[in-house]
Amino acid sequence: EQESTRDTQRGDAIRRAHDNLGRMESLSITNHYDGAYGYDVFGRMAEVSFEGLDFNYTYHTGSDRVGGVAYGTVEKTVSYEALRDLVTSISYHNTNGVLISERTYAYNALGSVISRTRQRGAEPVETDVFSHNVCSELITASLSGTNAVSGDYGYAYDSIGNRTVASNRSDVTVFASND
């Protein structure tokens, strides 16, 4: 185990301890933070504990992609496309399995998001739709729901990818480039 201590300009001591592989095992900052870190047999972050909170990480089989994080009474689950490293869903449930919130994503062949669903608890699912030009730049976004950002958005770009126009429902903003 290696340990190092450093004083800050405010007079706090930062203390770090590392295991024999150089991974952080603990970090403490006087009067501010006291944390510990644990790793699985593959060397991936498995647990982070600080200030009475424990975060436990799980991974997809044969992968370094995080599949879930459990902390307190909340469990987060992340799913990915089978052939690309693209998130297809993120969901949060309480420890009784009750849905807190969930988002799902669909992508085009170039990996740009073309649709997203959002759900909070038992509320209705809201679906957002996106389109892109041949350069994968976002050109339209239609956000469903009744919140403050719901509505239709549009964007235009010049030949080198600078955004030249943005429309936010009824507002239109024109941008000038720096020549």
Coordinates of N, CA, C and O in Angstrom, one line a residue:
E1 N 0.8 -1.2 0.0 CA 0.0 0.0 0.0 C 0.9 1.2 0.0 O 1.9 1.3 0.7
Q2 N 0.5 2.2 -0.9 CA 1.2 3.5 -0.9 C 0.3 4.5 -0.4 O -0.9 4.5 -0.6
E3 N 0.9 5.5 0.3 CA 0.1 6.6 0.9 C 0.8 7.9 0.6 O 2.0 8.0 0.7
S4 N 0.0 8.9 0.4 CA 0.5 10.2 0.2 C -0.4 11.3 0.8 O -1.6 11.1 0.9
T5 N 0.2 12.3 1.3 CA -0.5 13.4 1.9 C -0.1 14.7 1.4 O 1.1 14.9 1.1
R6 N -1.0 15.6 1.1 CA -0.7 16.9 0.6 C -1.6 18.0 1.3 O -2.7 17.7 1.5
D7 N -1.0 19.1 1.6 CA -1.8 20.2 2.2 C -2.2 21.1 1.1 O -1.5 21.4 0.2
T8 N -3.4 21.6 1.3 CA -4.0 22.6 0.3 C -3.8 24.0 0.8 O -3.3 24.2 2.0
Q9 N -4.1 25.0 0.0 CA -3.9 26.4 0.4 C -4.8 26.7 1.5 O -4.6 27.6 2.3
R10 N -5.9 26.0 1.7 CA -6.9 26.2 2.8 C -6.5 25.6 4.0 O -7.1 25.7 5.1
G11 N -5.4 24.8 4.0 CA -5.0 24.1 5.2 C -5.5 22.7 5.3 O -5.3 22.0 6.3
D12 N -6.3 22.2 4.4 CA -6.8 20.9 4.5 C -5.8 19.9 4.0 O -4.9 20.2 3.2
A13 N -5.8 18.7 4.6 CA -4.9 17.7 4.2 C -5.6 16.7 3.3 O -6.7 16.3 3.6
I14 N -5.0 16.4 2.2 CA -5.5 15.4 1.2 C -4.7 14.2 1.4 O -3.5 14.2 1.2
R15 N -5.4 13.1 1.8 CA -4.6 11.8 2.0 C -5.2 10.8 1.0 O -6.4 10.6 0.9
R16 N -4.3 10.2 0.3 CA -4.6 9.1 -0.7 C -3.9 7.9 -0.3 O -2.7 7.9 0.0
A17 N -4.6 6.7 -0.5 CA -3.9 5.4 -0.3 C -4.2 4.6 -1.6 O -5.3 4.7 -2.1
H18 N -3.2 3.9 -2.1 CA -3.3 3.1 -3.3 C -2.9 1.7 -3.0 O -2.1 1.4 -2.1
D19 N -3.5 0.8 -3.7 CA -3.1 -0.6 -3.5 C -1.9 -0.9 -4.3 O -1.3 0.0 -4.9
N20 N -1.4 -2.2 -4.3 CA -0.1 -2.5 -5.0 C -0.2 -2.5 -6.5 O 0.8 -2.6 -7.2
L21 N -1.4 -2.3 -7.1 CA -1.6 -2.1 -8.5 C -1.7 -0.6 -8.9 O -1.9 -0.3 -10.0
G22 N -1.6 0.3 -7.9 CA -1.7 1.7 -8.1 C -3.1 2.3 -8.1 O -3.3 3.4 -8.4
R23 N -4.1 1.4 -7.8 CA -5.5 1.9 -7.8 C -5.8 2.6 -6.5 O -5.3 2.2 -5.4
M24 N -6.6 3.6 -6.5 CA -6.9 4.3 -5.3 C -7.8 3.4 -4.4 O -8.8 2.8 -4.8
E25 N -7.4 3.3 -3.1 CA -8.2 2.6 -2.1 C -8.9 3.5 -1.2 O -10.0 3.2 -0.8
S26 N -8.4 4.7 -1.0 CA -9.1 5.6 -0.1 C -8.6 7.0 -0.4 O -7.5 7.3 -0.9
L27 N -9.5 8.0 -0.1 CA -9.2 9.4 -0.3 C -9.9 10.1 0.8 O -11.1 9.9 1.1
S28 N -9.2 11.0 1.5 CA -9.8 11.8 2.5 C -9.3 13.2 2.4 O -8.1 13.5 2.1
I29 N -10.2 14.1 2.6 CA -9.9 15.6 2.7 C -10.4 16.0 4.0 O -11.6 15.9 4.3
T30 N -9.5 16.6 4.8 CA -9.8 17.0 6.2 C -11.1 17.7 6.2 O -11.3 18.7 5.5
N31 N -12.0 17.3 7.1 CA -13.3 17.9 7.3 C -14.3 18.0 6.1 O -15.3 18.7 6.2
H32 N -14.0 17.3 5.0 CA -14.8 17.4 3.8 C -15.2 16.1 3.2 O -16.4 16.0 2.8
Y33 N -14.3 15.1 3.2 CA -14.6 13.9 2.4 C -13.8 12.8 3.0 O -12.6 12.9 3.3
D34 N -14.4 11.6 3.1 CA -13.7 10.4 3.5 C -14.3 9.3 2.7 O -15.5 8.9 2.8
G35 N -13.6 8.7 1.7 CA -14.1 7.7 0.8 C -13.2 6.5 0.7 O -12.0 6.6 0.9
A36 N -13.8 5.4 0.3 CA -13.1 4.1 0.1 C -13.5 3.6 -1.3 O -14.7 3.7 -1.7
Y37 N -12.6 2.8 -1.9 CA -12.9 2.3 -3.2 C -12.5 0.8 -3.3 O -11.5 0.4 -2.7
G38 N -13.4 0.0 -3.9 CA -13.1 -1.4 -4.1 C -13.2 -1.9 -5.5 O -13.9 -1.2 -6.3
Y39 N -12.5 -3.0 -5.9 CA -12.5 -3.4 -7.3 C -12.8 -4.9 -7.3 O -12.6 -5.6 -6.4
D40 N -13.4 -5.3 -8.5 CA -13.7 -6.7 -8.7 C -12.4 -7.4 -9.2 O -11.3 -6.9 -9.3
V41 N -12.6 -8.7 -9.4 CA -11.4 -9.6 -9.8 C -10.8 -9.2 -11.2 O -9.7 -9.5 -11.5
F42 N -11.6 -8.4 -12.0 CA -11.1 -7.9 -13.3 C -10.5 -6.5 -13.2 O -10.1 -5.9 -14.2
G43 N -10.4 -5.9 -12.0 CA -9.8 -4.6 -11.8 C -10.8 -3.5 -12.0 O -10.4 -2.3 -12.0
R44 N -12.1 -3.8 -12.2 CA -13.0 -2.7 -12.5 C -13.6 -2.2 -11.1 O -13.6 -2.9 -10.1
M45 N -14.0 -0.9 -11.1 CA -14.5 -0.3 -9.9 C -15.8 -1.1 -9.5 O -16.7 -1.4 -10.3
A46 N -15.8 -1.6 -8.3 CA -16.9 -2.4 -7.8 C -17.7 -1.7 -6.7 O -18.9 -1.9 -6.6
E47 N -17.0 -0.9 -5.9 CA -17.7 -0.2 -4.8 C -17.0 1.1 -4.5 O -15.8 1.2 -4.6
V48 N -17.8 2.1 -4.3 CA -17.4 3.4 -3.8 C -18.2 3.7 -2.5 O -19.4 3.6 -2.6
S49 N -17.5 4.0 -1.4 CA -18.2 4.4 -0.2 C -17.7 5.7 0.3 O -16.5 6.0 0.3
F50 N -18.6 6.6 0.6 CA -18.3 7.9 1.3 C -19.4 8.5 2.0 O -20.6 8.3 1.6
E51 N -19.2 9.1 3.1 CA -20.2 9.8 3.9 C -21.4 9.0 4.1 O -22.5 9.4 4.1
G52 N -21.2 7.7 4.4 CA -22.3 6.8 4.7 C -23.1 6.3 3.5 O -24.1 5.6 3.7
L53 N -22.7 6.6 2.3 CA -23.3 6.1 1.1 C -22.4 5.1 0.4 O -21.2 5.2 0.3
D54 N -23.1 4.0 0.0 CA -22.3 2.9 -0.8 C -22.9 2.8 -2.2 O -24.1 2.8 -2.4
F55 N -22.0 2.9 -3.2 CA -22.3 2.7 -4.6 C -21.7 1.4 -5.0 O -20.5 1.2 -4.9
N56 N -22.5 0.4 -5.5 CA -22.1 -0.9 -5.9 C -22.3 -1.0 -7.4 O -23.4 -0.8 -7.9
Y57 N -21.3 -1.3 -8.2 CA -21.3 -1.4 -9.6 C -21.3 -2.8 -10.1 O -20.7 -3.7 -9.6
T58 N -22.1 -3.1 -11.2 CA -22.1 -4.3 -11.9 C -21.8 -4.1 -13.4 O -22.0 -2.9 -13.8
Y59 N -21.3 -5.1 -14.1 CA -20.9 -4.9 -15.4 C -21.6 -6.0 -16.3 O -21.9 -7.1 -15.8
H60 N -21.7 -5.7 -17.6 CA -22.2 -6.6 -18.6 C -21.1 -7.7 -18.7 O -19.9 -7.4 -18.8
T61 N -21.6 -9.0 -18.9 CA -20.7 -10.1 -19.0 C -19.7 -9.9 -20.2 O -20.2 -9.5 -21.2
G62 N -18.5 -10.1 -19.9 CA -17.4 -10.1 -20.9 C -17.2 -8.6 -21.4 O -16.7 -8.4 -22.5
S63 N -17.5 -7.7 -20.6 CA -17.4 -6.3 -21.0 C -16.9 -5.4 -19.8 O -17.1 -5.8 -18.6
D64 N -16.4 -4.2 -20.1 CA -16.1 -3.2 -19.1 C -17.3 -2.2 -19.0 O -17.1 -1.2 -18.3
R65 N -18.4 -2.4 -19.7 CA -19.5 -1.5 -19.7 C -20.3 -1.7 -18.4 O -20.7 -2.8 -18.1
V66 N -20.6 -0.6 -17.8 CA -21.3 -0.6 -16.5 C -22.8 -1.1 -16.9 O -23.4 -0.5 -17.7
G67 N -23.2 -2.1 -16.2 CA -24.6 -2.5 -16.4 C -25.5 -2.0 -15.3 O -26.8 -2.0 -15.5
G68 N -25.0 -1.7 -14.2 CA -25.9 -1.2 -13.1 C -25.1 -0.6 -12.0 O -23.9 -0.8 -11.8
V69 N -25.8 0.3 -11.2 CA -25.2 0.9 -10.0 C -26.3 0.9 -9.0 O -27.5 1.3 -9.3
A70 N -26.0 0.4 -7.8 CA -27.0 0.4 -6.7 C -26.5 1.3 -5.6 O -25.3 1.3 -5.3
Y71 N -27.4 2.2 -5.2 CA -27.0 3.1 -4.1 C -28.2 3.5 -3.3 O -29.2 3.8 -3.8
G72 N -28.1 3.4 -2.0 CA -29.2 3.6 -1.1 C -30.4 2.8 -1.5 O -30.3 1.5 -1.6
T73 N -31.5 3.4 -1.8 CA -32.7 2.7 -2.2 C -33.0 2.7 -3.7 O -34.0 2.4 -4.1
V74 N -31.9 3.1 -4.5 CA -32.1 3.3 -5.9 C -31.2 2.3 -6.7 O -30.0 2.1 -6.3
E75 N -31.7 1.7 -7.7 CA -30.9 0.8 -8.6 C -31.0 1.4 -10.0 O -32.1 1.6 -10.5
K76 N -29.8 1.6 -10.6 CA -29.8 2.1 -12.0 C -29.3 0.9 -12.9 O -28.4 0.2 -12.5
T77 N -30.0 0.8 -14.0 CA -29.6 -0.3 -15.0 C -29.4 0.4 -16.3 O -30.2 1.2 -16.8
V78 N -28.3 -0.1 -17.0 CA -28.0 0.5 -18.3 C -27.9 -0.7 -19.3 O -27.2 -1.7 -19.0
S79 N -28.5 -0.6 -20.5 CA -28.5 -1.6 -21.5 C -27.8 -0.9 -22.8 O -28.0 0.3 -23.0
Y80 N -27.2 -1.8 -23.6 CA -26.5 -1.3 -24.8 C -26.9 -2.1 -26.0 O -27.4 -3.2 -25.9
E81 N -26.7 -1.5 -27.2 CA -26.8 -2.3 -28.4 C -25.8 -3.4 -28.4 O -24.7 -3.3 -27.9
A82 N -26.2 -4.5 -29.0 CA -25.3 -5.7 -29.0 C -24.0 -5.5 -29.8 O -22.9 -5.9 -29.3
L83 N -24.0 -4.8 -30.9 CA -22.8 -4.6 -31.7 C -22.2 -3.3 -31.6 O -21.1 -3.1 -32.2
R84 N -22.8 -2.3 -31.0 CA -22.2 -1.0 -30.9 C -22.3 -0.6 -29.4 O -23.1 -1.0 -28.7
D85 N -21.3 0.3 -29.1 CA -21.3 0.7 -27.7 C -22.2 1.9 -27.5 O -21.9 3.0 -27.0
L86 N -23.5 1.7 -27.8 CA -24.5 2.7 -27.7 C -25.6 2.3 -26.7 O -26.1 1.2 -26.7
V87 N -25.9 3.2 -25.8 CA -26.9 3.0 -24.7 C -28.3 2.9 -25.3 O -28.7 3.8 -26.1
T88 N -29.0 1.8 -25.0 CA -30.4 1.7 -25.5 C -31.4 2.0 -24.4 O -32.5 2.3 -24.7
S89 N -31.0 1.9 -23.1 CA -31.9 2.2 -22.1 C -31.2 2.5 -20.8 O -30.1 1.9 -20.5
I90 N -31.7 3.4 -20.0 CA -31.3 3.7 -18.7 C -32.5 3.7 -17.8 O -33.5 4.5 -18.1
S91 N -32.5 2.9 -16.8 CA -33.7 2.9 -15.9 C -33.3 3.0 -14.4 O -32.2 2.5 -14.1
Y92 N -34.2 3.6 -13.7 CA -34.0 3.7 -12.2 C -35.2 3.1 -11.5 O -36.3 3.5 -11.9
H93 N -34.9 2.2 -10.6 CA -36.0 1.6 -9.8 C -35.6 1.7 -8.4 O -34.5 1.8 -8.0
N94 N -36.6 1.7 -7.5 CA -36.3 1.6 -6.1 C -36.0 0.1 -5.8 O -36.2 -0.8 -6.6
T95 N -35.6 -0.2 -4.6 CA -35.2 -1.6 -4.2 C -36.4 -2.5 -4.2 O -36.3 -3.7 -4.2
N96 N -37.7 -2.0 -4.3 CA -38.8 -2.8 -4.4 C -39.2 -3.1 -5.9 O -40.2 -3.7 -6.2
G97 N -38.4 -2.6 -6.8 CA -38.7 -2.8 -8.2 C -39.6 -1.8 -8.9 O -40.0 -1.9 -10.0
V98 N -40.0 -0.7 -8.1 CA -41.0 0.3 -8.6 C -40.2 1.3 -9.5 O -39.1 1.8 -9.1
L99 N -40.7 1.5 -10.7 CA -40.0 2.4 -11.6 C -40.0 3.8 -11.1 O -41.0 4.4 -10.7
I100 N -38.8 4.4 -11.1 CA -38.6 5.9 -10.8 C -38.6 6.6 -12.1 O -39.4 7.6 -12.3
S101 N -37.7 6.2 -13.0 CA -37.7 6.9 -14.3 C -36.9 6.0 -15.3 O -36.2 5.1 -14.9
E102 N -37.2 6.2 -16.6 CA -36.6 5.4 -17.6 C -36.5 6.2 -18.9 O -37.4 6.9 -19.2
R103 N -35.4 6.0 -19.6 CA -35.2 6.5 -21.0 C -34.7 5.4 -21.9 O -33.9 4.6 -21.5
T104 N -35.3 5.4 -23.1 CA -34.8 4.4 -24.1 C -34.3 5.2 -25.3 O -34.8 6.4 -25.6
Y105 N -33.5 4.6 -26.1 CA -32.9 5.3 -27.2 C -32.8 4.4 -28.5 O -32.6 3.2 -28.3
A106 N -33.1 5.0 -29.6 CA -32.9 4.3 -30.9 C -32.0 5.1 -31.8 O -32.0 6.4 -31.7
Y107 N -31.2 4.5 -32.6 CA -30.1 5.1 -33.4 C -30.2 4.8 -34.9 O -30.8 3.8 -35.3
N108 N -29.7 5.7 -35.7 CA -29.6 5.4 -37.1 C -28.3 4.7 -37.4 O -27.5 4.4 -36.4
A109 N -28.0 4.3 -38.6 CA -26.8 3.5 -39.0 C -25.5 4.2 -38.6 O -24.5 3.6 -38.3
L110 N -25.6 5.6 -38.5 CA -24.3 6.3 -38.2 C -24.2 6.5 -36.7 O -23.2 7.1 -36.2
G111 N -25.2 6.0 -35.9 CA -25.1 6.2 -34.4 C -25.7 7.4 -33.9 O -25.5 7.7 -32.7
S112 N -26.4 8.2 -34.6 CA -27.1 9.4 -34.1 C -28.5 9.0 -33.6 O -29.1 8.1 -34.1
V113 N -28.8 9.6 -32.4 CA -30.1 9.3 -31.8 C -31.2 9.7 -32.7 O -31.3 10.9 -33.2
I114 N -32.2 8.8 -33.0 CA -33.3 9.2 -33.9 C -34.6 9.2 -33.1 O -35.6 9.9 -33.5
S115 N -34.6 8.6 -31.9 CA -35.8 8.7 -31.0 C -35.4 8.4 -29.6 O -34.4 7.7 -29.4
R116 N -36.1 8.9 -28.7 CA -35.9 8.7 -27.3 C -37.2 8.7 -26.6 O -38.1 9.5 -26.9
T117 N -37.4 7.8 -25.6 CA -38.6 7.8 -24.8 C -38.2 8.2 -23.4 O -37.1 7.9 -23.0
R118 N -39.1 8.8 -22.7 CA -38.9 9.3 -21.3 C -40.1 8.9 -20.5 O -41.3 9.1 -21.0
Q119 N -39.9 8.3 -19.3 CA -41.0 8.0 -18.5 C -40.6 8.3 -17.0 O -39.5 7.9 -16.6
R120 N -41.5 8.9 -16.3 CA -41.2 9.1 -14.8 C -42.3 8.4 -14.1 O -43.5 8.7 -14.3
G121 N -41.9 7.4 -13.3 CA -42.9 6.7 -12.5 C -44.0 6.1 -13.3 O -43.8 5.5 -14.4
A122 N -45.2 6.4 -12.9 CA -46.4 5.9 -13.6 C -47.0 6.9 -14.6 O -48.0 6.6 -15.2
E123 N -46.2 8.0 -14.8 CA -46.7 8.9 -15.8 C -46.6 8.3 -17.2 O -45.9 7.4 -17.5
P124 N -47.3 8.9 -18.2 CA -47.3 8.4 -19.6 C -45.9 8.5 -20.2 O -45.1 9.4 -19.8
V125 N -45.6 7.6 -21.1 CA -44.3 7.7 -21.8 C -44.4 8.8 -22.8 O -45.4 9.0 -23.5
E126 N -43.3 9.6 -22.8 CA -43.2 10.7 -23.8 C -42.1 10.3 -24.8 O -41.1 9.8 -24.4
T127 N -42.4 10.6 -26.1 CA -41.5 10.2 -27.1 C -40.9 11.4 -27.9 O -41.7 12.3 -28.3
D128 N -39.6 11.5 -28.0 CA -39.0 12.6 -28.7 C -38.4 12.0 -30.0 O -37.9 10.8 -30.0
V129 N -38.4 12.8 -31.1 CA -38.0 12.3 -32.4 C -36.9 13.3 -32.9 O -37.2 14.5 -32.9
F130 N -35.8 12.8 -33.5 CA -34.8 13.6 -34.0 C -34.4 13.2 -35.4 O -34.5 12.1 -35.8
S131 N -34.0 14.2 -36.2 CA -33.5 13.9 -37.6 C -32.2 14.6 -37.8 O -31.9 15.7 -37.2
H132 N -31.4 14.1 -38.7 CA -30.0 14.6 -38.9 C -29.8 14.7 -40.4 O -30.4 13.9 -41.2
N133 N -28.9 15.6 -40.8 CA -28.5 15.7 -42.2 C -27.4 14.6 -42.5 O -27.1 13.8 -41.6
V134 N -26.9 14.7 -43.7 CA -25.9 13.7 -44.2 C -24.6 13.8 -43.4 O -23.8 12.9 -43.4
C135 N -24.4 14.9 -42.7 CA -23.2 15.1 -41.9 C -23.4 14.7 -40.4 O -22.6 15.0 -39.6
S136 N -24.6 14.1 -40.1 CA -25.0 13.7 -38.8 C -25.2 14.9 -37.9 O -25.2 14.7 -36.6
E137 N -25.5 16.1 -38.4 CA -25.8 17.2 -37.6 C -27.3 17.2 -37.3 O -28.1 16.9 -38.2
L138 N -27.7 17.5 -36.1 CA -29.1 17.6 -35.7 C -29.8 18.7 -36.5 O -29.4 19.8 -36.5
I139 N -30.9 18.3 -37.2 CA -31.6 19.4 -38.0 C -33.1 19.6 -37.4 O -33.6 20.7 -37.6
T140 N -33.7 18.6 -36.8 CA -35.0 18.7 -36.2 C -35.0 17.9 -34.9 O -34.4 16.8 -34.8
A141 N -35.8 18.5 -34.0 CA -36.0 17.8 -32.7 C -37.5 18.1 -32.4 O -37.9 19.2 -32.3
S142 N -38.3 17.0 -32.1 CA -39.6 17.2 -31.7 C -39.8 16.5 -30.3 O -39.7 15.3 -30.2
L143 N -39.9 17.4 -29.3 CA -39.9 16.9 -27.9 C -41.4 16.9 -27.4 O -42.0 17.9 -27.4
S144 N -41.9 15.7 -27.0 CA -43.2 15.6 -26.6 C -43.4 15.9 -25.1 O -42.4 16.1 -24.4
G145 N -44.6 15.9 -24.7 CA -44.8 16.2 -23.3 C -45.4 17.5 -23.0 O -45.7 18.3 -23.9
T146 N -45.5 17.9 -21.7 CA -46.1 19.1 -21.3 C -45.2 20.0 -20.5 O -45.6 21.0 -20.0
N147 N -43.9 19.7 -20.5 CA -42.9 20.5 -19.8 C -42.5 21.7 -20.5 O -42.8 21.9 -21.7
A148 N -41.7 22.5 -19.9 CA -41.2 23.8 -20.5 C -40.4 23.7 -21.8 O -40.4 24.6 -22.6
V149 N -39.8 22.5 -22.1 CA -39.0 22.4 -23.3 C -39.7 21.6 -24.4 O -39.1 21.4 -25.4
S150 N -40.9 21.2 -24.2 CA -41.7 20.5 -25.2 C -41.9 21.4 -26.4 O -42.0 22.6 -26.3
G151 N -41.9 20.7 -27.6 CA -42.1 21.5 -28.8 C -41.2 21.1 -29.9 O -40.4 20.1 -29.8
D152 N -41.2 21.8 -31.0 CA -40.4 21.5 -32.2 C -39.3 22.5 -32.3 O -39.4 23.7 -32.1
Y153 N -38.1 21.9 -32.6 CA -36.9 22.7 -32.8 C -36.3 22.4 -34.1 O -36.4 21.3 -34.7
G154 N -35.6 23.4 -34.7 CA -34.9 23.1 -36.0 C -33.6 23.8 -36.0 O -33.4 24.9 -35.3
Y155 N -32.7 23.3 -36.8 CA -31.3 23.8 -36.9 C -30.8 23.8 -38.3 O -31.1 22.8 -39.1
A156 N -30.0 24.7 -38.7 CA -29.3 24.7 -40.0 C -27.8 25.0 -39.8 O -27.4 25.7 -38.8
Y157 N -27.0 24.6 -40.8 CA -25.6 24.7 -40.6 C -25.0 25.1 -42.0 O -25.5 24.9 -43.0
D158 N -23.8 25.7 -41.9 CA -23.1 26.1 -43.1 C -22.3 24.9 -43.6 O -22.3 23.8 -42.9
S159 N -21.5 25.1 -44.6 CA -20.8 24.0 -45.2 C -19.7 23.4 -44.4 O -19.2 22.3 -44.6
I160 N -19.2 24.1 -43.3 CA -18.2 23.5 -42.5 C -18.7 23.2 -41.1 O -18.0 22.9 -40.2
G161 N -20.1 23.1 -40.9 CA -20.7 22.6 -39.7 C -21.0 23.6 -38.7 O -21.4 23.3 -37.6
N162 N -20.8 24.9 -38.9 CA -21.2 25.9 -38.0 C -22.7 26.1 -38.0 O -23.3 26.2 -39.0
R163 N -23.3 26.1 -36.8 CA -24.8 26.3 -36.8 C -25.1 27.7 -37.2 O -24.5 28.7 -36.7
T164 N -26.0 27.9 -38.2 CA -26.3 29.2 -38.7 C -27.7 29.7 -38.3 O -28.0 30.8 -38.2
V165 N -28.6 28.7 -38.0 CA -30.0 29.0 -37.6 C -30.4 28.0 -36.5 O -30.2 26.8 -36.7
A166 N -31.1 28.5 -35.6 CA -31.8 27.7 -34.6 C -33.2 28.2 -34.3 O -33.4 29.4 -34.1
S167 N -34.2 27.3 -34.5 CA -35.5 27.7 -34.2 C -36.0 26.9 -33.0 O -35.9 25.7 -32.9
N168 N -36.6 27.7 -32.0 CA -37.1 27.2 -30.8 C -38.5 27.5 -30.7 O -38.9 28.6 -30.3
R169 N -39.4 26.5 -31.2 CA -40.8 26.7 -31.3 C -41.1 27.9 -32.1 O -40.9 27.9 -33.4
S170 N -41.4 29.1 -31.6 CA -41.7 30.3 -32.4 C -40.5 31.2 -32.5 O -40.6 32.2 -33.3
D171 N -39.5 31.0 -31.8 CA -38.3 31.9 -31.8 C -37.3 31.4 -32.8 O -37.0 30.2 -32.9
V172 N -36.7 32.3 -33.6 CA -35.6 32.0 -34.6 C -34.4 32.8 -34.2 O -34.5 34.0 -34.1
T173 N -33.3 32.1 -34.1 CA -32.0 32.8 -33.9 C -31.1 32.5 -35.1 O -30.9 31.4 -35.5
V174 N -30.5 33.6 -35.6 CA -29.6 33.5 -36.7 C -28.2 33.8 -36.2 O -28.0 34.7 -35.5
F175 N -27.2 32.9 -36.5 CA -25.9 33.0 -36.0 C -24.9 33.5 -37.2 O -25.1 33.1 -38.3
A176 N -24.0 34.3 -36.8 CA -22.9 34.7 -37.8 C -21.6 34.1 -37.4 O -21.3 34.0 -36.2
S177 N -20.9 33.6 -38.4 CA -19.6 32.9 -38.1 C -18.5 33.9 -38.0 O -18.6 35.1 -38.5
N178 N -17.5 33.5 -37.3 CA -16.3 34.4 -37.3 C -15.4 34.1 -38.5 O -14.8 33.0 -38.6
D179 N -15.3 35.0 -39.4 CA -14.5 34.8 -40.6 C -13.0 34.9 -40.4 O -12.4 35.5 -39.7

